[in-house]
PDB file of C-alpha atoms in Angstrom:
ATOM      1  CA  LEU Q 517     -18.048  -3.917  11.448  1.00  0.00           C
ATOM      2  CA  PHE Q 518     -20.549  -6.468  10.153  1.00  0.00           C
ATOM      3  CA  LYS Q 519     -21.833  -9.863  11.219  1.00  0.00           C
ATOM      4  CA  GLU Q 520     -24.650 -11.925   9.762  1.00  0.00           C
ATOM      5  CA  ASN Q 521     -25.573 -15.575   9.532  1.00  0.00           C
ATOM      6  CA  SER Q 522     -26.768 -16.491   6.073  1.00  0.00           C
ATOM      7  CA  PRO Q 523     -28.417 -19.857   5.427  1.00  0.00           C
ATOM      8  CA  TYR Q 524     -24.978 -21.094   4.307  1.00  0.00           C
ATOM      9  CA  GLN Q 525     -22.300 -19.376   6.387  1.00  0.00           C
ATOM     10  CA  LEU Q 526     -21.326 -16.866   9.028  1.00  0.00           C
ATOM     11  CA  VAL Q 527     -20.267 -13.647   7.268  1.00  0.00           C
ATOM     12  CA  ARG Q 528     -18.150 -11.104   9.137  1.00  0.00           C
ATOM     13  CA  VAL Q 529     -16.260  -7.971   8.162  1.00  0.00           C
ATOM     14  CA  LEU Q 530     -13.676  -6.975  10.747  1.00  0.00           C
ATOM     15  CA  GLU Q 531     -10.845  -4.480  10.954  1.00  0.00           C
ATOM     16  CA  SER Q 532      -7.318  -4.975  12.215  1.00  0.00           C
ATOM     17  CA  PRO Q 533      -4.516  -2.431  12.666  1.00  0.00           C
ATOM     18  CA  SER Q 534      -2.094  -4.469  10.536  1.00  0.00           C
ATOM     19  CA  HIS Q 535      -4.320  -5.640   7.654  1.00  0.00           C
ATOM     20  CA  GLY Q 536      -7.181  -3.139   7.501  1.00  0.00           C
ATOM     21  CA  LYS Q 537     -10.667  -4.421   6.807  1.00  0.00           C
ATOM     22  CA  PHE Q 538     -11.012  -8.120   6.129  1.00  0.00           C
ATOM     23  CA  LEU Q 539     -13.703 -10.597   5.193  1.00  0.00           C
ATOM     24  CA  ALA Q 540     -14.148 -13.794   7.200  1.00  0.00           C
ATOM     25  CA  LEU Q 541     -16.487 -16.630   6.229  1.00  0.00           C
ATOM     26  CA  ASN Q 542     -17.141 -19.213   8.938  1.00  0.00           C
ATOM     27  CA  ASN Q 543     -14.256 -17.640  10.888  1.00  0.00           C
ATOM     28  CA  MET Q 544     -11.771 -18.187   8.036  1.00  0.00           C
ATOM     29  CA  VAL Q 545     -10.132 -15.082   6.559  1.00  0.00           C
ATOM     30  CA  MET Q 546     -10.927 -14.805   2.842  1.00  0.00           C
ATOM     31  CA  CYS Q 547      -9.216 -11.514   1.959  1.00  0.00           C
ATOM     32  CA  THR Q 548      -7.758  -8.410   3.555  1.00  0.00           C
ATOM     33  CA  GLU Q 549      -7.239  -4.854   2.333  1.00  0.00           C
ATOM     34  CA  ARG Q 550      -3.499  -5.224   2.812  1.00  0.00           C
ATOM     35  CA  ASP Q 551      -2.889  -8.225   0.571  1.00  0.00           C
ATOM     36  CA  GLU Q 552      -5.895  -8.755  -1.718  1.00  0.00           C
ATOM     37  CA  HIS Q 553      -4.091  -7.226  -4.714  1.00  0.00           C
ATOM     38  CA  HIS Q 554      -1.617 -10.140  -4.879  1.00  0.00           C
ATOM     39  CA  TYR Q 555      -4.378 -12.563  -5.780  1.00  0.00           C
ATOM     40  CA  HIS Q 556      -6.021 -10.375  -8.417  1.00  0.00           C
ATOM     41  CA  GLU Q 557      -2.762  -9.335 -10.056  1.00  0.00           C
ATOM     42  CA  MET Q 558      -1.676 -12.947 -10.478  1.00  0.00           C
ATOM     43  CA  ILE Q 559      -4.890 -14.101 -12.137  1.00  0.00           C
ATOM     44  CA  VAL Q 560      -5.186 -11.097 -14.487  1.00  0.00           C
ATOM     45  CA  HIS Q 561      -1.790  -9.767 -15.586  1.00  0.00           C
ATOM     46  CA  PRO Q 562      -0.095 -12.955 -16.871  1.00  0.00           C
ATOM     47  CA  VAL Q 563      -3.035 -13.738 -19.157  1.00  0.00           C
ATOM     48  CA  MET Q 564      -3.580 -10.159 -20.312  1.00  0.00           C
ATOM     49  CA  GLN Q 565       0.096  -9.665 -21.125  1.00  0.00           C
ATOM     50  CA  VAL Q 566       0.361 -12.740 -23.352  1.00  0.00           C
ATOM     51  CA  HIS Q 567      -3.033 -12.615 -25.088  1.00  0.00           C
ATOM     52  CA  PRO Q 568      -2.588 -10.959 -28.509  1.00  0.00           C
ATOM     53  CA  ASN Q 569      -5.958  -9.195 -28.674  1.00  0.00           C
ATOM     54  CA  PRO Q 570      -8.351  -9.588 -25.722  1.00  0.00           C
ATOM     55  CA  ARG Q 571     -11.801  -8.340 -26.727  1.00  0.00           C
ATOM     56  CA  ASN Q 572     -14.407  -9.944 -24.492  1.00  0.00           C
ATOM     57  CA  ILE Q 573     -13.794 -10.951 -20.900  1.00  0.00           C
ATOM     58  CA  LEU Q 574     -16.135 -12.788 -18.552  1.00  0.00           C
ATOM     59  CA  VAL Q 575     -15.538 -12.566 -14.805  1.00  0.00           C
ATOM     60  CA  ILE Q 576     -17.527 -15.170 -12.886  1.00  0.00           C
ATOM     61  CA  GLY Q 577     -17.846 -14.385  -9.208  1.00  0.00           C
ATOM     62  CA  GLY Q 578     -15.516 -11.489  -8.545  1.00  0.00           C
ATOM     63  CA  GLY Q 579     -17.601 -10.188  -5.682  1.00  0.00           C
ATOM     64  CA  ASP Q 580     -14.955  -7.865  -4.272  1.00  0.00           C
ATOM     65  CA  GLY Q 581     -14.257  -6.255  -7.661  1.00  0.00           C
ATOM     66  CA  GLY Q 582     -10.477  -6.688  -7.563  1.00  0.00           C
ATOM     67  CA  THR Q 583     -10.239  -8.725 -10.758  1.00  0.00           C
ATOM     68  CA  VAL Q 584     -12.288  -6.189 -12.695  1.00  0.00           C
ATOM     69  CA  ARG Q 585     -10.169  -3.371 -11.217  1.00  0.00           C
ATOM     70  CA  GLU Q 586      -7.048  -5.029 -12.604  1.00  0.00           C
ATOM     71  CA  LEU Q 587      -8.697  -5.665 -15.985  1.00  0.00           C
ATOM     72  CA  PHE Q 588      -9.469  -1.948 -16.321  1.00  0.00           C
ATOM     73  CA  LYS Q 589      -5.723  -1.329 -16.457  1.00  0.00           C
ATOM     74  CA  TYR Q 590      -5.899  -2.678 -20.035  1.00  0.00           C
ATOM     75  CA  SER Q 591      -7.737  -1.512 -23.157  1.00  0.00           C
ATOM     76  CA  VAL Q 592     -10.512  -4.066 -23.433  1.00  0.00           C
TER      77      VAL Q 592
END
């Protein structure tokens, strides 16, 4: 679906029947549509469920938006 060489890496977006679209950097799979939620759920929900009153949250990186998607499940 997409292929470009940046000054730092080979960026490709491909599609597979079993995992949907996926991102590969330098031919290493970074995330897939099928399983990306596991990562984001595990870095957001444990912290949000134990914090007594989260008010301000900073997401550094987060290029695919999954962490922010999970944060929006809370009143912040």
